mmCIF file of C-alpha atoms in Angstrom:
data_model
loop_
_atom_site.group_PDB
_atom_site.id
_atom_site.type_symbol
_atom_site.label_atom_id
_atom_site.label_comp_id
_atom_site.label_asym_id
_atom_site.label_seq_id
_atom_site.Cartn_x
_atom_site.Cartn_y
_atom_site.Cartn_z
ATOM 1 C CA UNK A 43 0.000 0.000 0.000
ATOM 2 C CA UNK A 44 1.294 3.197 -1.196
ATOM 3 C CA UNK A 45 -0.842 5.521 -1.787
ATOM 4 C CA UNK A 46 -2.280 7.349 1.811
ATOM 5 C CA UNK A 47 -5.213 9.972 1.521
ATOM 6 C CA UNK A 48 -4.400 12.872 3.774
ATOM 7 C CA UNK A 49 -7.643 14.769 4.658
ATOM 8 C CA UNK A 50 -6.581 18.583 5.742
ATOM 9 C CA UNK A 51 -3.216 17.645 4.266
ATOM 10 C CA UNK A 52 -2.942 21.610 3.295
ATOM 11 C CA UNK A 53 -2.965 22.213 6.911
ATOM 12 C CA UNK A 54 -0.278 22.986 9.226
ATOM 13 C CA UNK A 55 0.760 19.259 10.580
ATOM 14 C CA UNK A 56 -1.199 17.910 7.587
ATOM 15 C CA UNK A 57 1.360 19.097 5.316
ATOM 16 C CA UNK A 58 4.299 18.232 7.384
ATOM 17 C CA UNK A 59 2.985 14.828 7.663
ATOM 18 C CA UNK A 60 2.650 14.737 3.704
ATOM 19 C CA UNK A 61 6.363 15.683 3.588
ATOM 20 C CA UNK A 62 7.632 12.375 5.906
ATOM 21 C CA UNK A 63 5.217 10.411 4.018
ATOM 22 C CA UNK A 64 6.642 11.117 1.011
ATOM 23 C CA UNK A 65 10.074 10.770 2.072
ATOM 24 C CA UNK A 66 8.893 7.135 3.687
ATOM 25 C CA UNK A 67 8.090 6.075 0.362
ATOM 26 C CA UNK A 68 4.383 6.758 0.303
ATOM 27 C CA UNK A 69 2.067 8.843 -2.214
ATOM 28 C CA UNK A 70 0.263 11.611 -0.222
ATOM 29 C CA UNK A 71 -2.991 12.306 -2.086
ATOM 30 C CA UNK A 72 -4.562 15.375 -0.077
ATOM 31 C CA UNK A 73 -8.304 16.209 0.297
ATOM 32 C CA UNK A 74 -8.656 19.883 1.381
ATOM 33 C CA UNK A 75 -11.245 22.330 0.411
ATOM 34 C CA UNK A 76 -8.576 24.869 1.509
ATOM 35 C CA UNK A 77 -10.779 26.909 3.973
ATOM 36 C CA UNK A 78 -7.584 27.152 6.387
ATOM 37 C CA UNK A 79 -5.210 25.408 4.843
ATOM 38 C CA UNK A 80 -2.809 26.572 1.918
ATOM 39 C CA UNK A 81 -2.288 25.341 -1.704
ATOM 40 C CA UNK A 82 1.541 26.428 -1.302
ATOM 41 C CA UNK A 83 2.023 24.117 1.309
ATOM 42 C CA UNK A 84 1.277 20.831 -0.489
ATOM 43 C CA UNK A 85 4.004 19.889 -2.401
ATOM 44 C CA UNK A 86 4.559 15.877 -2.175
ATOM 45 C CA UNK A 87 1.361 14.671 -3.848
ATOM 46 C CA UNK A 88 -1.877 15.404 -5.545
ATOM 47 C CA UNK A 89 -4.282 18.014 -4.280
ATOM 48 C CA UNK A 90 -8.041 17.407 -4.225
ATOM 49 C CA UNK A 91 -9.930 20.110 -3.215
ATOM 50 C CA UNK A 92 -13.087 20.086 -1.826
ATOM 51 C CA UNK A 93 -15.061 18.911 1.412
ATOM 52 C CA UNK A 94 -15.069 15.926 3.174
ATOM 53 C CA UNK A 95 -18.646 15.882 3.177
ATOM 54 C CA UNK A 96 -18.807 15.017 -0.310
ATOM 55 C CA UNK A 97 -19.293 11.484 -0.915
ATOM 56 C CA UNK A 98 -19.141 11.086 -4.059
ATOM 57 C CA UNK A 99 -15.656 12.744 -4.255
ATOM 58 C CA UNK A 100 -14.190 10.938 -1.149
ATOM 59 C CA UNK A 101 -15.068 7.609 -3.081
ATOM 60 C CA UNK A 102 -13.989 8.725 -6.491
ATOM 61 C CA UNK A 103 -10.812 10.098 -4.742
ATOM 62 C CA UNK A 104 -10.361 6.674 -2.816
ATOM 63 C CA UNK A 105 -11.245 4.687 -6.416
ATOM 64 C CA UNK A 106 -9.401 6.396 -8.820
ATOM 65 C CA UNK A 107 -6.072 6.762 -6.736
ATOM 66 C CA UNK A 108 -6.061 3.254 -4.878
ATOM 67 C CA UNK A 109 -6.265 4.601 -1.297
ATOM 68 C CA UNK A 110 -5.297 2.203 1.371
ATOM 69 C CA UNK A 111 -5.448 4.131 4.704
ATOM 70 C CA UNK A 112 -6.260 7.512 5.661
ATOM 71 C CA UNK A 113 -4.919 10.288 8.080
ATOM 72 C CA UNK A 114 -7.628 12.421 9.203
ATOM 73 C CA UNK A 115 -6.667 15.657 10.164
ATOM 74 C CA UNK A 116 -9.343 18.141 9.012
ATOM 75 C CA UNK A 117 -10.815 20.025 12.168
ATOM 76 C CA UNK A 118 -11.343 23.048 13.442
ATOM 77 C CA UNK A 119 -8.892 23.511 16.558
ATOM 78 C CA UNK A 120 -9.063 26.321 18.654
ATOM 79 C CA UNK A 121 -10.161 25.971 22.749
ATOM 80 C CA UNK A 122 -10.852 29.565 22.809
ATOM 81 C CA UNK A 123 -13.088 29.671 19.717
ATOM 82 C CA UNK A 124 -14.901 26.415 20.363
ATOM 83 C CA UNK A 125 -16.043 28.598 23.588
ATOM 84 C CA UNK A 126 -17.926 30.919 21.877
ATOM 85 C CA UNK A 127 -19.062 28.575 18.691
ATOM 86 C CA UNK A 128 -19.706 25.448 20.106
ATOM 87 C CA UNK A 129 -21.513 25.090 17.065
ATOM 88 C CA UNK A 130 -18.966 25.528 14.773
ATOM 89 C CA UNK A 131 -17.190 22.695 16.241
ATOM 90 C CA UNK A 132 -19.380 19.705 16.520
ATOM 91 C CA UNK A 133 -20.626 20.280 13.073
ATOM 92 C CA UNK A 134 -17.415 20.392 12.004
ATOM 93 C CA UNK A 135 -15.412 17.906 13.798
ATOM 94 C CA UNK A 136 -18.091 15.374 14.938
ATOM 95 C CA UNK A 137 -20.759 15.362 11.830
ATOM 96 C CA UNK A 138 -18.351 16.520 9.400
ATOM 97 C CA UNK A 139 -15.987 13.707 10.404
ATOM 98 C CA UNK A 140 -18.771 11.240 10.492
ATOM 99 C CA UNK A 141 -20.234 11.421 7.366
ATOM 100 C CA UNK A 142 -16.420 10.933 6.271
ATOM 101 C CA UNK A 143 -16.248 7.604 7.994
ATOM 102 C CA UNK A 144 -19.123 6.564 6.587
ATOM 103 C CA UNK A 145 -17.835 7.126 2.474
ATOM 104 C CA UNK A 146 -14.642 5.333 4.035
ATOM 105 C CA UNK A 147 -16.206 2.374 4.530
ATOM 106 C CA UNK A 148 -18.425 2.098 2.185
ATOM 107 C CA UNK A 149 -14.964 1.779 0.139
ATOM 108 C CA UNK A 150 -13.910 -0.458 1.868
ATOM 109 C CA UNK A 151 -11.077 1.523 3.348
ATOM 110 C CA UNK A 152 -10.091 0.240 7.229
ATOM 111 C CA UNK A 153 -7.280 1.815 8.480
ATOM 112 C CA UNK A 154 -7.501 5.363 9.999
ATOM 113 C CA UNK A 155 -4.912 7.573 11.884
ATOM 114 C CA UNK A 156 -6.803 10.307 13.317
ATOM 115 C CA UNK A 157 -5.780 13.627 14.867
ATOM 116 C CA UNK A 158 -6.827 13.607 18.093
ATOM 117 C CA UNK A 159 -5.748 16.035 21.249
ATOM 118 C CA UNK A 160 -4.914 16.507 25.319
ATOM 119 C CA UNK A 161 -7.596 18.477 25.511
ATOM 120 C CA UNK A 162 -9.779 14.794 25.501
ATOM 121 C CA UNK A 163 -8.611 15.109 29.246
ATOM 122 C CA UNK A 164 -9.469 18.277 30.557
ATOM 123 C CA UNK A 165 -8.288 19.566 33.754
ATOM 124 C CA UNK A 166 -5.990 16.372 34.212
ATOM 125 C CA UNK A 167 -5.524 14.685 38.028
ATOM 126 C CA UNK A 168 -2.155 13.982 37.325
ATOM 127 C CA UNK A 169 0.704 14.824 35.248
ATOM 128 C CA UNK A 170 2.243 14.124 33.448
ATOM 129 C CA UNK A 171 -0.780 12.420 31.258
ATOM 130 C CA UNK A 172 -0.845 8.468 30.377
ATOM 131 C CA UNK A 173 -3.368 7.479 28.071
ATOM 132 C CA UNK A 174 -5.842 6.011 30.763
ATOM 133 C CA UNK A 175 -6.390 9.041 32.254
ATOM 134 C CA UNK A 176 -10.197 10.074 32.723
ATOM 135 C CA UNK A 177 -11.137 12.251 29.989
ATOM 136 C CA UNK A 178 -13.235 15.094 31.088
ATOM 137 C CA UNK A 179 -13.048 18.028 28.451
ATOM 138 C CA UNK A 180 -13.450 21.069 30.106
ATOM 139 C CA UNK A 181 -13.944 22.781 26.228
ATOM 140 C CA UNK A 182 -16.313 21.883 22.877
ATOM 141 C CA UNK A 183 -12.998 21.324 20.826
ATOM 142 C CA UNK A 184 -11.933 18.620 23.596
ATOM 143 C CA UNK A 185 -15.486 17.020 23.694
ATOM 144 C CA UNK A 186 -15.675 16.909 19.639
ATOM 145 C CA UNK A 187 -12.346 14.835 19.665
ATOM 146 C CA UNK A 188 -13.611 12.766 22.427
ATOM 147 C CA UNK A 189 -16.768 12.014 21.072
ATOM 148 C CA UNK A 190 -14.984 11.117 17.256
ATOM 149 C CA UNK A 191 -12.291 8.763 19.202
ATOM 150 C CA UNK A 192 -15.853 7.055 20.805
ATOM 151 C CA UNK A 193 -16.926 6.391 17.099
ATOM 152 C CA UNK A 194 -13.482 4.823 15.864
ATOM 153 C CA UNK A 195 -14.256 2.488 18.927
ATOM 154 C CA UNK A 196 -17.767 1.544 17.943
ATOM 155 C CA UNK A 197 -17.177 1.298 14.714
ATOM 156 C CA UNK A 198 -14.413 -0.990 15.316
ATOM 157 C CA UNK A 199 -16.120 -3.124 17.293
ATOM 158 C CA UNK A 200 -19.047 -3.122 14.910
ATOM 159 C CA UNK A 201 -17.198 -2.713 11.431
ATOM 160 C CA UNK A 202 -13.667 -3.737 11.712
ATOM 161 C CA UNK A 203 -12.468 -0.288 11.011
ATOM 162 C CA UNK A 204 -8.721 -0.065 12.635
ATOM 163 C CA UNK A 205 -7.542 3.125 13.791
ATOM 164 C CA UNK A 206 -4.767 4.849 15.754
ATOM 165 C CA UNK A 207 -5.801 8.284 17.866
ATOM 166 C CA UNK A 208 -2.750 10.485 18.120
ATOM 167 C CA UNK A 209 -3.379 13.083 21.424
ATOM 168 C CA UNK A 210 -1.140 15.568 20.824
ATOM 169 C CA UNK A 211 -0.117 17.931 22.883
ATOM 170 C CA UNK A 212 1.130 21.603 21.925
ATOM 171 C CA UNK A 213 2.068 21.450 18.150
ATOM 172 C CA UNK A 214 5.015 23.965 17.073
ATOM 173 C CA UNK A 215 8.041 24.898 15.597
ATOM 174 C CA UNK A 216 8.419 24.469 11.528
ATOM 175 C CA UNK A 217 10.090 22.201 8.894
ATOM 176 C CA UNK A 218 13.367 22.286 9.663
ATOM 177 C CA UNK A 219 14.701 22.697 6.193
ATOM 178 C CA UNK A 220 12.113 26.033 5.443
ATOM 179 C CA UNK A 221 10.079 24.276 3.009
ATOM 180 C CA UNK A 222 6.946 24.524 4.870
ATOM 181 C CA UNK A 223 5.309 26.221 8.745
ATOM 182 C CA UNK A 224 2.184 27.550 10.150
ATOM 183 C CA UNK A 225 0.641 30.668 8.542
ATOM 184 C CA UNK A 226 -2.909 31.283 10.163
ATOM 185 C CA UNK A 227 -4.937 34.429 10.169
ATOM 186 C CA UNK A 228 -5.732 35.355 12.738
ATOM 187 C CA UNK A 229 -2.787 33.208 14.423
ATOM 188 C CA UNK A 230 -4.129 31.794 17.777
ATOM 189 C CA UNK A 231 -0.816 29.842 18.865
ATOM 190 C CA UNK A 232 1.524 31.504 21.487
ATOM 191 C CA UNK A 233 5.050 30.995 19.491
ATOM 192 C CA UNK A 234 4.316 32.792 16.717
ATOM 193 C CA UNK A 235 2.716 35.091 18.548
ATOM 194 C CA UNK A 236 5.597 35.709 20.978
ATOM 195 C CA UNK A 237 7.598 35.727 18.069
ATOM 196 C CA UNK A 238 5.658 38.431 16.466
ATOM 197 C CA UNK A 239 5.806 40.796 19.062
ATOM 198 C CA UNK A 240 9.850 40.536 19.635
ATOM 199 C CA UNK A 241 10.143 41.074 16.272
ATOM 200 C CA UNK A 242 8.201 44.183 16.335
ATOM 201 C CA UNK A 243 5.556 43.143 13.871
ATOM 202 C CA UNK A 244 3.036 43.154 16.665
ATOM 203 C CA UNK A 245 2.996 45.765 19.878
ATOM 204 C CA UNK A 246 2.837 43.179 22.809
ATOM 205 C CA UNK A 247 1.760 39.651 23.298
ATOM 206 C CA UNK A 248 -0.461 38.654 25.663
ATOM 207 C CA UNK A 249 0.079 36.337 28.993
ATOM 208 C CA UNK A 250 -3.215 34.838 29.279
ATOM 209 C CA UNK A 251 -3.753 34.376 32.797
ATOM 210 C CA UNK A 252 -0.850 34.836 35.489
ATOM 211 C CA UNK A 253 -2.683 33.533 38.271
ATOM 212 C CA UNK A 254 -2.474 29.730 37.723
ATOM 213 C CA UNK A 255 -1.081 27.219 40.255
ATOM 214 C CA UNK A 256 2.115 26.886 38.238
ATOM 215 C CA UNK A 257 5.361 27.890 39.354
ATOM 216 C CA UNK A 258 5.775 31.393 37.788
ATOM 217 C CA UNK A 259 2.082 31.700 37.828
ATOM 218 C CA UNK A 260 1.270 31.016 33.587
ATOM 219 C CA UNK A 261 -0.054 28.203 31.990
ATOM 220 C CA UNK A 262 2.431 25.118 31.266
ATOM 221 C CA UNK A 263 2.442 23.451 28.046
ATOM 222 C CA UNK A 264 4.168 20.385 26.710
ATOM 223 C CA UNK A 265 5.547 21.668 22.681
ATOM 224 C CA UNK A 266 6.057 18.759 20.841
ATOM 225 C CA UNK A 267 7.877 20.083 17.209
ATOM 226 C CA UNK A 268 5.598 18.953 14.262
ATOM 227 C CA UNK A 269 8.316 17.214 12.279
ATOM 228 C CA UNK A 270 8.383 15.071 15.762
ATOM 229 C CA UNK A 271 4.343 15.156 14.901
ATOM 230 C CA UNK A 272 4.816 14.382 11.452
ATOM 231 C CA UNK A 273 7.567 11.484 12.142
ATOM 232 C CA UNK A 274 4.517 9.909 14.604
ATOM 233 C CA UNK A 275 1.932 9.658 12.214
ATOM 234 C CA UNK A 276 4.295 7.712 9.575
ATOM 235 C CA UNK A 277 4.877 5.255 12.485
ATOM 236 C CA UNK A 278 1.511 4.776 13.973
ATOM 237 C CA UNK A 279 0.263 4.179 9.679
ATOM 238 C CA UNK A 280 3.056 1.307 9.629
ATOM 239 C CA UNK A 281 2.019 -0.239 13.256
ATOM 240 C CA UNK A 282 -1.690 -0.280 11.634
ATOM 241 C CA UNK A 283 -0.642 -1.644 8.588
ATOM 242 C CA UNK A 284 1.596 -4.205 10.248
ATOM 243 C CA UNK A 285 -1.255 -5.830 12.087
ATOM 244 C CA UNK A 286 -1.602 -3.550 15.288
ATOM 245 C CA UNK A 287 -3.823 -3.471 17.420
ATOM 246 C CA UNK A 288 -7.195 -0.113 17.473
ATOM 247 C CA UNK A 289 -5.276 2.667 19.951
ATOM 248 C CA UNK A 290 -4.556 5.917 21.547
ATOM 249 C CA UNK A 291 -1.520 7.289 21.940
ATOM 250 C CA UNK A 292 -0.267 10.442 23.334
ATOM 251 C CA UNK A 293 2.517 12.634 21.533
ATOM 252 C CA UNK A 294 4.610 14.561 23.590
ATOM 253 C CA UNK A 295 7.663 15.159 25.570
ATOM 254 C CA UNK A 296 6.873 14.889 28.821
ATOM 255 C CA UNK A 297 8.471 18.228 29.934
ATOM 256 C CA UNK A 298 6.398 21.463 30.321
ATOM 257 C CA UNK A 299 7.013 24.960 29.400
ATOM 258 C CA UNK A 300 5.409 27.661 30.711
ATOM 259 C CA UNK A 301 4.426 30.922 29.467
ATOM 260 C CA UNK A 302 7.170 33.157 30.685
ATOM 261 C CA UNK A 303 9.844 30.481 30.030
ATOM 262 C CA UNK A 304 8.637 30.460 26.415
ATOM 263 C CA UNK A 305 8.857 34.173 26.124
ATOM 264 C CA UNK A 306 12.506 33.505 27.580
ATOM 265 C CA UNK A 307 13.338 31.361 24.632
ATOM 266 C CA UNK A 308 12.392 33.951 22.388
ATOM 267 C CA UNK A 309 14.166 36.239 23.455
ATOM 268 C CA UNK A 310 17.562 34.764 23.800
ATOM 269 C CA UNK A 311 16.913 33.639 19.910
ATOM 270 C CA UNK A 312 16.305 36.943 18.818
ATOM 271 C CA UNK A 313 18.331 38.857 21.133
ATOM 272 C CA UNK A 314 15.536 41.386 21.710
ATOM 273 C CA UNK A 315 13.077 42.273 24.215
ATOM 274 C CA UNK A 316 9.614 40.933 24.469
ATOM 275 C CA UNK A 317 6.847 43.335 25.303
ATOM 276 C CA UNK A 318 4.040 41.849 27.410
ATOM 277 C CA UNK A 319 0.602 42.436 28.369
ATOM 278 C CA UNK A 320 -0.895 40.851 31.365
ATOM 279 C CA UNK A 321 -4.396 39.572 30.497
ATOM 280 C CA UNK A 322 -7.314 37.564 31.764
ATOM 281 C CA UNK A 323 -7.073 33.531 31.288
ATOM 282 C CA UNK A 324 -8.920 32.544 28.483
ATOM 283 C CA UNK A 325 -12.481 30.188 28.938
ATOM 284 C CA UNK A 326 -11.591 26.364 29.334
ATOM 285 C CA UNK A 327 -7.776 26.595 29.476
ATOM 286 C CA UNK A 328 -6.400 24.245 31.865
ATOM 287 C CA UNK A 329 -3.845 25.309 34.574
ATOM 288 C CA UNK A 330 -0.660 22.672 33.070
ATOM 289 C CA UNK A 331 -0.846 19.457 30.254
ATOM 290 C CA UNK A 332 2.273 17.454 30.313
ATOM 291 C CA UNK A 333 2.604 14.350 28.261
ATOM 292 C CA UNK A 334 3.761 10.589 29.726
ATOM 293 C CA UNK A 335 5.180 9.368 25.979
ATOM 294 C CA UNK A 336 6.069 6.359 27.088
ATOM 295 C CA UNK A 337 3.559 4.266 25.184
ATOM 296 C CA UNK A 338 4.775 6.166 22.237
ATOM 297 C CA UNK A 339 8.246 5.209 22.475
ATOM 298 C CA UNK A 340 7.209 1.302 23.223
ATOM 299 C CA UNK A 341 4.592 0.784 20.439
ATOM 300 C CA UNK A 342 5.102 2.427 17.680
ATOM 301 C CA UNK A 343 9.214 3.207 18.349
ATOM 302 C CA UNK A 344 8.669 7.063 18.185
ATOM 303 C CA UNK A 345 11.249 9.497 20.146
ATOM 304 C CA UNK A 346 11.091 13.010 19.501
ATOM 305 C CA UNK A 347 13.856 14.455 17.377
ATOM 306 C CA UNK A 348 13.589 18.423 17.217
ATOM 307 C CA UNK A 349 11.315 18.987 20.219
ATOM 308 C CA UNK A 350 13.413 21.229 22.406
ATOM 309 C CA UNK A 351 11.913 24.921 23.179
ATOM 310 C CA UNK A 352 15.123 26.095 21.501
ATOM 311 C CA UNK A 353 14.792 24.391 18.266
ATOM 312 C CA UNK A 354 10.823 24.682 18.594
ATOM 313 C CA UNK A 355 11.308 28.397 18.625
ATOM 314 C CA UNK A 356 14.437 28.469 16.448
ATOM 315 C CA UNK A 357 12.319 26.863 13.136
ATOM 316 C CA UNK A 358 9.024 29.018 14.168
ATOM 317 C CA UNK A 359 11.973 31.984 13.928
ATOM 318 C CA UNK A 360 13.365 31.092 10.779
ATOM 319 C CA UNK A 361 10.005 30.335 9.199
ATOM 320 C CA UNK A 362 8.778 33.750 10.093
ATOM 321 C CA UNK A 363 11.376 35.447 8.930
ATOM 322 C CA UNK A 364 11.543 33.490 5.473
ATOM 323 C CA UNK A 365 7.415 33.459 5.111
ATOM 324 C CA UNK A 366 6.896 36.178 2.809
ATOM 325 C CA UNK A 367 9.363 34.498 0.259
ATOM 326 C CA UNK A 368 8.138 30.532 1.142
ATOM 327 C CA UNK A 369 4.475 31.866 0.431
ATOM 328 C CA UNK A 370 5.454 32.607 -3.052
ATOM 329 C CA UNK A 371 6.252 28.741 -3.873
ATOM 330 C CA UNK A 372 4.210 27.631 -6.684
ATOM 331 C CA UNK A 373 2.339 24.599 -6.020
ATOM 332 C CA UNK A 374 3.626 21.931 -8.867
ATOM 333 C CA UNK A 375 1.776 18.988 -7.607
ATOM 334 C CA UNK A 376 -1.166 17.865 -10.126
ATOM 335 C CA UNK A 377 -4.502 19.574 -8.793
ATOM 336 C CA UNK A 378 -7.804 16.888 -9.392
#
């Protein structure tokens, strides 16, 4: 099996997965109706735009290029925004997803690694997080990937349909070797925006909440690079494909950052000062989420490569300062 349908593959760690695919020896054929996602950014495979909704298309796609598994990463993924559109999200994530599932099987496809998150857990007991942790979302973006992981379950019980979940935990950082990063508008993830900020592009940044039972008082974070993302979802395809066993599996590091220590790391990398602004903490943000990877590293042989808050911030750095230029790539892969 070669050929691996990436759904939001013009997406931020959809298109960084595309890239190790590609250089693992598979075809990335990516189905994105680019609402969020960017036509510049797939580059290792065929682009299919349009919806996921669409029937019809997802079983042409899946006939006409001989699709054997799928990584489903199209969702809307913001805790703040989910907050105020609830809506938004479970039509999205949890109907969209499922009448996606449905044209899957009904073509006979079986093997699904899906994009899940920490925020399945909520406000977590203990940290760091293993994987049989009660999940309690405390947000509609955490209770739309729950409730999607629940179907994979059923349905494998019912249908035979195979499927990893991947619960990552702060995605960042960019390709290492430029080709591709995150470019959202308006950009919701605190790298970039720290970034932003010390390099003048943007007044101040925002600490979201200073009053959290943390050390220095700011939300903790475990940022996992997403090449490291990207490498995961290559290896959780081959353990499906190999025979394994329907799973979840958290993606992280295991080590926390907070707030203020990421705003450290930006400065030392650019040598400048950060301006701040102290702020309120945002709706359904949890005080710390810290990966346990271990059952990453035993099943599926995954160790983070590039997942250090320096190199996390030194790609997001480069990437930023290269993005007007990288935006300009012209997308050569065949558009059906």
């Amino acid at each position: 099996m070669k050929h691996v349908l990436v759904v939001g593959g013009a997406g931020y760690i959809g298109s960084h997965t595309a890239k190790a695919l590609a250089a693992s020896g598979y075809e990335p054929v990516v189905l994105d109706d680019l609402s969020s996602g960017h036509q510049w950014a797939v580059r290792w495979g065929p682009l299919v735009r349009g919806n996921m909704t669409d029937r019809r298309l997802v079983t042409d796609v899946i006939q006409r290029h001989r699709i054997g598994a799928v990584l489903l990463f199209a969702a809307n993924a913001y805790v703040g925004e989910s907050m105020l559109d609830p809506r938004k999200y479970f039509e999205n994530n949890v109907i969209n997803s499922l009448s996606f599932l449905h044209a899957l099987m009904d073509s006979c496809v079986s093997d699904v690694v899906f994009s899940s998150s920490c925020a399945t857990y909520g406000i977590p007991a203990d940290l760091p997080i293993v994987e049989e942790h009660l999940q309690r979302p405390v947000n509609p973006y955490g209770e739309s990937k729950l409730f999607v992981e629940r179907v994979l379950h059923w349905y494998g019980r019912a249908y035979g349909l195979r499927w990893v979940s991947l619960r990552y935990f702060n995605a960042a950082g960019a390709d290492p070797e430029g080709e591709i990063g995150e470019e959202h508008d308006p950009e919701p993830h605190l790298i970039p925006l720290v970034i932003r900020a010390g390099l003048g592009r943007h007044p101040y940044v925002e600490i979201c909440g200073t009053d959290y039972p943390t050390p220095d008082g700011t939300a903790v974070r475990d940022y996992i690079h997403v090449t490291d993302l990207a490498d995961a979802h290559v290896l959780a395809l081959k353990y499906l494909l190999e025979g394994g066993k329907s799973t979840a599996i958290n993606l992280g590091t295991g080590r926390g950052h907070s707030v203020k220590e990421v705003i450290s790391a930006v400065e030392r990398a650019t040598g400048r000062r950060v301006p701040v602004r102290d702020a309120p903490r945002r709706h359904g943000d949890p005080p710390a989420l810290v990966s346990n990877p271990e059952k990453a590293f035993e099943l599926i042989k995954w160790r983070p490569r590039f997942s250090s808050i320096e190199m996390v911030v030194e790609t997001t750095l480069r990437w930023y300062l290269a993005l007007p230029r990288a935006r300009e790539v012209v997308h050569t892969a065949s558009t059906v």
